[in-house]
Every structure is written in structure tokens, then in C-alpha cells.
Coordinates of N, CA and C in Angstrom, one line a residue:
M1 N -7.3 31.2 9.8 CA -8.0 30.2 10.6 C -8.0 30.7 12.1
N2 N -9.1 30.4 12.8 CA -9.2 30.8 14.2 C -8.5 29.7 15.0
A3 N -8.3 30.0 16.3 CA -7.6 29.0 17.2 C -8.2 27.7 17.2
K4 N -9.6 27.6 17.1 CA -10.2 26.3 17.2 C -9.9 25.5 16.0
Q5 N -9.7 26.1 14.8 CA -9.4 25.4 13.6 C -7.9 25.0 13.6
Q6 N -7.1 25.5 14.5 CA -5.7 25.2 14.6 C -5.3 24.1 15.7
T7 N -6.3 23.4 16.1 CA -6.0 22.4 17.1 C -5.2 21.2 16.6
I8 N -4.2 20.8 17.4 CA -3.4 19.6 17.2 C -3.8 18.6 18.2
L9 N -4.0 17.3 17.8 CA -4.3 16.2 18.7 C -3.0 15.4 18.9
L10 N -2.6 15.3 20.1 CA -1.4 14.5 20.4 C -1.9 13.2 21.1
A11 N -1.7 12.1 20.5 CA -2.1 10.8 21.1 C -0.8 10.1 21.6
E12 N -0.5 10.2 22.9 CA 0.7 9.8 23.6 C 0.4 9.3 25.0
D13 N 0.8 8.1 25.3 CA 0.5 7.6 26.6 C 1.6 7.8 27.7
D14 N 2.8 8.2 27.3 CA 3.9 8.5 28.2 C 3.9 9.9 28.7
S15 N 3.6 10.1 29.9 CA 3.4 11.5 30.5 C 4.7 12.3 30.4
D16 N 5.8 11.6 30.5 CA 7.1 12.4 30.3 C 7.3 12.9 28.9
Q17 N 6.9 12.1 27.9 CA 6.9 12.5 26.5 C 6.0 13.6 26.3
V18 N 4.8 13.6 26.8 CA 3.8 14.6 26.7 C 4.4 15.9 27.2
L19 N 5.0 15.9 28.4 CA 5.6 17.1 29.0 C 6.7 17.6 28.1
L20 N 7.6 16.8 27.6 CA 8.6 17.2 26.7 C 8.1 17.8 25.4
I21 N 7.1 17.2 24.8 CA 6.5 17.7 23.6 C 5.8 19.1 23.8
C22 N 5.1 19.2 24.9 CA 4.5 20.5 25.3 C 5.5 21.6 25.5
R23 N 6.6 21.2 26.2 CA 7.7 22.2 26.4 C 8.3 22.6 25.0
A24 N 8.5 21.6 24.1 CA 9.1 21.9 22.8 C 8.1 22.8 22.0
L25 N 6.8 22.5 22.1 CA 5.8 23.4 21.4 C 5.9 24.8 21.9
R26 N 6.0 25.0 23.2 CA 6.1 26.3 23.8 C 7.4 27.0 23.4
K27 N 8.5 26.3 23.4 CA 9.8 26.9 23.1 C 9.8 27.3 21.6
A28 N 9.1 26.5 20.8 CA 9.0 26.8 19.3 C 8.0 27.9 19.0
N29 N 7.3 28.4 20.1 CA 6.3 29.4 19.9 C 5.1 28.9 19.0
L30 N 4.8 27.7 19.1 CA 3.7 27.1 18.4 C 2.4 27.5 19.1
M31 N 1.6 28.3 18.4 CA 0.4 28.9 19.1 C -0.8 28.1 19.0
Q32 N -0.8 27.0 18.2 CA -2.0 26.2 18.1 C -2.4 25.5 19.4
C33 N -3.6 25.2 19.5 CA -4.2 24.6 20.7 C -3.8 23.1 20.7
L34 N -3.3 22.6 21.7 CA -2.9 21.2 21.8 C -3.9 20.4 22.7
Q35 N -4.5 19.4 22.2 CA -5.3 18.5 22.9 C -4.5 17.2 23.1
V36 N -4.5 16.6 24.3 CA -3.8 15.3 24.5 C -4.7 14.2 24.9
V37 N -4.5 13.1 24.3 CA -5.2 11.8 24.8 C -4.1 10.8 25.1
S38 N -4.4 9.9 26.0 CA -3.4 9.0 26.5 C -3.5 7.5 26.0
N39 N -4.5 7.3 25.1 CA -4.6 5.9 24.6 C -5.4 5.9 23.3
G40 N -5.3 4.8 22.6 CA -5.9 4.8 21.2 C -7.4 4.9 21.3
E41 N -8.1 4.3 22.3 CA -9.5 4.4 22.3 C -9.9 5.9 22.5
A42 N -9.2 6.6 23.4 CA -9.5 8.0 23.6 C -9.3 8.8 22.3
A43 N -8.3 8.5 21.6 CA -8.0 9.2 20.3 C -9.2 9.0 19.4
I44 N -9.7 7.8 19.3 CA -10.9 7.6 18.4 C -12.1 8.3 18.9
S45 N -12.3 8.3 20.2 CA -13.5 9.0 20.8 C -13.4 10.5 20.6
Y46 N -12.2 11.0 20.7 CA -11.9 12.4 20.4 C -12.3 12.8 19.0
L47 N -11.7 12.0 18.1 CA -11.9 12.2 16.6 C -13.4 12.1 16.2
C48 N -14.1 11.2 16.9 CA -15.6 11.0 16.6 C -16.4 12.1 17.3
G49 N -15.8 12.7 18.3 CA -16.6 13.7 19.1 C -17.6 13.0 20.0
E50 N -17.2 11.9 20.6 CA -18.1 11.0 21.4 C -17.7 11.1 22.9
G51 N -18.6 10.8 23.8 CA -18.4 10.7 25.2 C -17.9 12.0 25.7
E52 N -16.8 12.0 26.5 CA -16.3 13.3 27.1 C -15.9 14.3 26.1
Y53 N -15.7 13.8 24.8 CA -15.2 14.7 23.8 C -16.3 15.2 22.9
A54 N -17.6 15.1 23.3 CA -18.7 15.5 22.4 C -18.8 17.0 22.2
D55 N -18.3 17.8 23.1 CA -18.4 19.3 23.0 C -17.3 19.7 22.0
R56 N -17.7 20.0 20.8 CA -16.7 20.5 19.8 C -16.2 21.9 20.0
E57 N -16.8 22.6 20.8 CA -16.3 23.9 21.2 C -15.1 23.7 22.1
R58 N -15.2 22.8 23.0 CA -14.1 22.5 23.9 C -13.0 21.5 23.3
Y59 N -13.5 20.6 22.5 CA -12.6 19.6 21.8 C -12.8 19.7 20.3
P60 N -12.3 20.7 19.7 CA -12.5 20.9 18.2 C -11.8 19.8 17.4
L61 N -12.3 19.6 16.3 CA -11.6 18.6 15.4 C -10.3 19.2 15.0
P62 N -9.2 18.4 15.1 CA -7.9 18.9 14.9 C -7.6 19.0 13.4
I63 N -6.6 19.8 13.1 CA -6.1 19.9 11.7 C -4.9 19.0 11.5
L64 N -4.4 18.4 12.6 CA -3.2 17.6 12.5 C -3.2 16.6 13.7
V65 N -2.9 15.4 13.5 CA -2.8 14.4 14.6 C -1.3 13.9 14.7
L66 N -0.8 14.0 15.9 CA 0.5 13.5 16.2 C 0.3 12.2 17.0
L67 N 0.7 11.1 16.4 CA 0.3 9.8 16.9 C 1.5 8.9 17.3
D68 N 1.5 8.5 18.6 CA 2.4 7.5 19.0 C 1.9 6.1 18.6
L69 N 2.8 5.2 18.4 CA 2.4 3.8 17.9 C 2.1 2.9 19.1
K70 N 2.9 3.0 20.1 CA 2.8 2.0 21.3 C 2.0 2.6 22.4
M71 N 0.6 2.4 22.3 CA -0.3 3.0 23.3 C -1.2 1.8 23.8
P72 N -1.7 2.0 25.0 CA -2.7 1.0 25.5 C -4.1 1.1 24.8
R73 N -4.9 0.1 25.0 CA -6.3 0.0 24.6 C -6.4 -0.2 23.1
K74 N -5.8 0.7 22.3 CA -5.7 0.6 20.8 C -4.3 1.2 20.5
S75 N -3.6 0.5 19.7 CA -2.3 1.0 19.3 C -2.4 2.1 18.3
G76 N -1.4 2.8 18.0 CA -1.4 3.9 17.0 C -1.7 3.3 15.6
F77 N -1.3 2.1 15.4 CA -1.6 1.4 14.1 C -3.1 1.2 14.0
E78 N -3.8 0.8 15.1 CA -5.2 0.6 15.0 C -5.9 1.9 14.9
V79 N -5.5 2.9 15.5 CA -6.1 4.3 15.3 C -5.9 4.7 13.9
L80 N -4.7 4.6 13.3 CA -4.5 5.0 12.0 C -5.3 4.2 11.0
E81 N -5.4 2.9 11.2 CA -6.3 2.1 10.3 C -7.7 2.5 10.4
W82 N -8.2 2.7 11.6 CA -9.6 3.2 11.8 C -9.8 4.5 11.1
L83 N -8.9 5.5 11.3 CA -9.0 6.8 10.8 C -9.1 6.9 9.3
K84 N -8.3 6.1 8.7 CA -8.2 6.2 7.2 C -9.4 5.5 6.6
Q85 N -10.2 4.8 7.4 CA -11.4 4.2 6.9 C -12.7 5.1 7.1
Q86 N -12.5 6.2 7.7 CA -13.6 7.1 8.0 C -13.7 8.1 6.8
P87 N -14.8 8.1 6.1 CA -15.0 9.0 4.9 C -14.8 10.4 5.3
K88 N -15.3 10.8 6.4 CA -15.2 12.3 6.8 C -13.9 12.7 7.5
L89 N -13.1 11.7 7.8 CA -11.8 12.0 8.5 C -10.6 11.5 7.8
R90 N -10.7 10.7 6.8 CA -9.5 10.0 6.3 C -8.5 11.0 5.7
R91 N -8.8 12.2 5.4 CA -7.9 13.2 4.8 C -7.1 13.9 5.9
L92 N -7.5 13.7 7.1 CA -6.9 14.4 8.2 C -5.4 14.0 8.3
P93 N -4.5 15.0 8.2 CA -3.1 14.6 8.2 C -2.6 14.0 9.6
V94 N -1.9 12.9 9.5 CA -1.4 12.1 10.6 C 0.1 12.0 10.5
I95 N 0.7 12.4 11.6 CA 2.2 12.2 11.7 C 2.5 11.2 12.8
V96 N 3.1 10.1 12.5 CA 3.5 9.2 13.6 C 4.7 9.9 14.2
L97 N 4.7 10.0 15.6 CA 5.8 10.5 16.4 C 6.1 9.5 17.4
T98 N 7.1 8.7 17.2 CA 7.4 7.5 18.0 C 8.9 7.3 18.3
T99 N 9.2 6.4 19.1 CA 10.6 6.1 19.4 C 11.1 4.9 18.5
S100 N 10.2 4.3 17.8 CA 10.5 3.1 17.0 C 11.2 3.5 15.6
K101 N 12.3 2.9 15.4 CA 13.0 3.1 14.1 C 12.9 1.8 13.3
E102 N 12.1 0.8 13.8 CA 12.0 -0.5 13.1 C 11.4 -0.3 11.7
T103 N 12.1 -0.9 10.7 CA 11.6 -0.8 9.4 C 10.2 -1.3 9.2
I104 N 9.9 -2.4 9.9 CA 8.5 -3.0 9.8 C 7.5 -2.0 10.3
D105 N 7.8 -1.2 11.3 CA 6.8 -0.2 11.8 C 6.7 0.9 10.8
V106 N 7.8 1.4 10.3 CA 7.7 2.4 9.3 C 6.9 2.0 8.1
H107 N 7.1 0.8 7.6 CA 6.4 0.3 6.4 C 4.9 0.1 6.7
K108 N 4.6 -0.4 7.9 CA 3.2 -0.6 8.3 C 2.5 0.7 8.4
A109 N 3.1 1.7 9.0 CA 2.5 3.0 9.1 C 2.2 3.6 7.8
Y110 N 3.1 3.5 6.8 CA 2.9 4.1 5.5 C 1.8 3.2 4.7
D111 N 1.8 1.9 4.9 CA 0.8 1.1 4.3 C -0.6 1.4 4.8
L112 N -0.7 1.9 6.0 CA -2.0 2.3 6.6 C -2.4 3.7 6.3
G113 N -1.5 4.4 5.6 CA -1.8 5.8 5.1 C -1.3 6.9 5.9
V114 N -0.3 6.7 6.8 CA 0.3 7.9 7.5 C 0.9 8.9 6.5
N115 N 0.8 10.1 6.9 CA 1.4 11.2 6.1 C 2.9 11.4 6.3
S116 N 3.4 11.1 7.5 CA 4.8 11.3 7.8 C 5.1 10.4 9.0
Y117 N 6.3 10.0 9.1 CA 6.8 9.1 10.2 C 8.1 9.8 10.8
L118 N 8.0 10.2 12.0 CA 9.1 10.9 12.7 C 9.5 10.1 13.9
V119 N 10.8 10.0 14.1 CA 11.3 9.3 15.3 C 11.7 10.4 16.3
K120 N 11.2 10.2 17.5 CA 11.4 11.2 18.6 C 12.9 11.3 18.9
P121 N 13.4 12.5 18.8 CA 14.9 12.7 19.1 C 15.1 12.6 20.6
V122 N 16.3 12.2 21.0 CA 16.6 12.1 22.4 C 16.8 13.4 23.0
A123 N 17.6 14.3 22.3 CA 17.9 15.6 22.9 C 16.7 16.6 22.8
F124 N 16.5 17.3 23.8 CA 15.4 18.3 23.8 C 15.5 19.3 22.7
S125 N 16.8 19.8 22.5 CA 17.0 20.8 21.4 C 16.6 20.2 20.1
D126 N 16.9 19.0 19.9 CA 16.5 18.3 18.6 C 15.0 18.2 18.5
L127 N 14.3 17.9 19.6 CA 12.9 17.8 19.6 C 12.3 19.2 19.2
T128 N 12.8 20.2 19.8 CA 12.3 21.6 19.6 C 12.5 21.9 18.1
A129 N 13.7 21.6 17.5 CA 14.0 21.9 16.1 C 13.0 21.1 15.2
M130 N 12.7 19.8 15.6 CA 11.7 19.0 14.9 C 10.4 19.7 14.9
I131 N 9.9 20.1 16.1 CA 8.6 20.8 16.2 C 8.6 22.0 15.3
K132 N 9.6 22.8 15.3 CA 9.6 24.0 14.5 C 9.5 23.7 13.0
L133 N 10.2 22.6 12.6 CA 10.1 22.2 11.2 C 8.7 21.6 10.9
L134 N 8.1 20.9 11.8 CA 6.8 20.4 11.7 C 5.8 21.5 11.5
E135 N 5.9 22.6 12.3 CA 5.0 23.7 12.2 C 5.2 24.4 10.8
A136 N 6.5 24.6 10.4 CA 6.7 25.3 9.2 C 6.1 24.6 8.0
Y137 N 6.3 23.3 8.0 CA 5.7 22.5 6.8 C 4.3 22.2 7.0
W138 N 3.9 21.5 8.0 CA 2.5 21.0 8.1 C 1.4 22.0 8.4
L139 N 1.8 23.1 9.1 CA 0.8 24.1 9.5 C 0.9 25.4 8.7
N140 N 2.0 25.6 8.0 CA 2.2 26.9 7.2 C 2.3 26.6 5.7
L141 N 3.1 25.7 5.3 CA 3.4 25.5 3.9 C 2.4 24.5 3.3
N142 N 2.0 23.5 4.0 CA 1.2 22.4 3.5 C -0.2 23.0 3.2
Q143 N -0.8 22.6 2.1 CA -2.2 22.9 1.8 C -3.1 21.9 2.6
Q144 N -3.9 22.4 3.5 CA -4.7 21.5 4.3 C -5.9 21.0 3.6
P145 N -6.2 19.7 3.7 CA -7.4 19.2 3.1 C -8.7 19.6 3.9
L146 N -9.8 19.6 3.2 CA -11.0 19.9 3.9 C -11.4 18.6 4.7
V147 N -11.6 18.8 6.0 CA -12.1 17.7 6.8 C -13.5 18.0 7.3
Y148 N -14.4 17.1 7.1 CA -15.8 17.3 7.4 C -16.2 17.0 8.8
T149 N -17.2 17.7 9.3 CA -17.7 17.4 10.6 C -19.2 17.1 10.4
D150 N -19.8 16.4 11.3 CA -21.3 16.1 11.2 C -22.1 17.4 11.5

């Protein structure tokens, strides 16, 4: 796969969390291109290739979505529900990456079709280890589904 096919979309509204995740990705030597959106509406616009995200050369369709649950405009649950209803995008792997350990949130995310639910670790070293495992499984071992574009 070329670099454009290896894009990861991170939907996260907390700039400190974005910084930590980016640092962990670099430390884990994750070479994929990371695109970041800060709210649920922007995540949907990105996935649709609409508005400022219309240029698929600059904003390629991701092979993986890292989704926070507590975001403005549309929550991660709303993004996940929307995504799984899109015939051309519903197979796109989505990993919830959140601080919530609430059983109700875990169950709701799986009911809506999330592929994995991860709780953000507090320690940076643990976050880096999680990112390395995420890469090993989701980007190297896992067989990626075909996701269609228009």
C-alpha cells in the first residue's frame, strides 16, 4: 500500500490528547499518515470527502478511524452510528479511543458496530505500547476490508 492508502483518521477534540497520541505514534515509528479532526461533524465531513476535505489527494480515505466518544457537535457515538449506516464506508475499521471505562459506553459502542474499544492509558509509556500493539494488529496482521470511494 502507498502512504495515501495508509491514512489513519483521529477524531479527538482535546488538543493535549492529540499531542500525546501524535508523540506516541512517532515514538512507535508508526509511518502512516495521520489526519486529525476535532469534532464529530468534521469527522463525517472528512469521511464523506465534503467541504474542506473534498480533495482526496490531500485528505485520503483512511484505513482506520480512532474515535473519541466525547466530542462537540456530534459525539463519537453519533459518528459511529452514521458511519455504520453508510454502504460504502461501513466496513471501515473503527477503534474507540476514549477515557471512559463506563460499561454503558462500552456496550453502546459495540452495539453500534465498533471494531475495538480502548481506554486511553494515563502513562505515556503505556500509550506508546498501546499504539505499537494497535499497529501490529490493525495495520499489519488484520486483513483490511475493501472500502469504496465514489
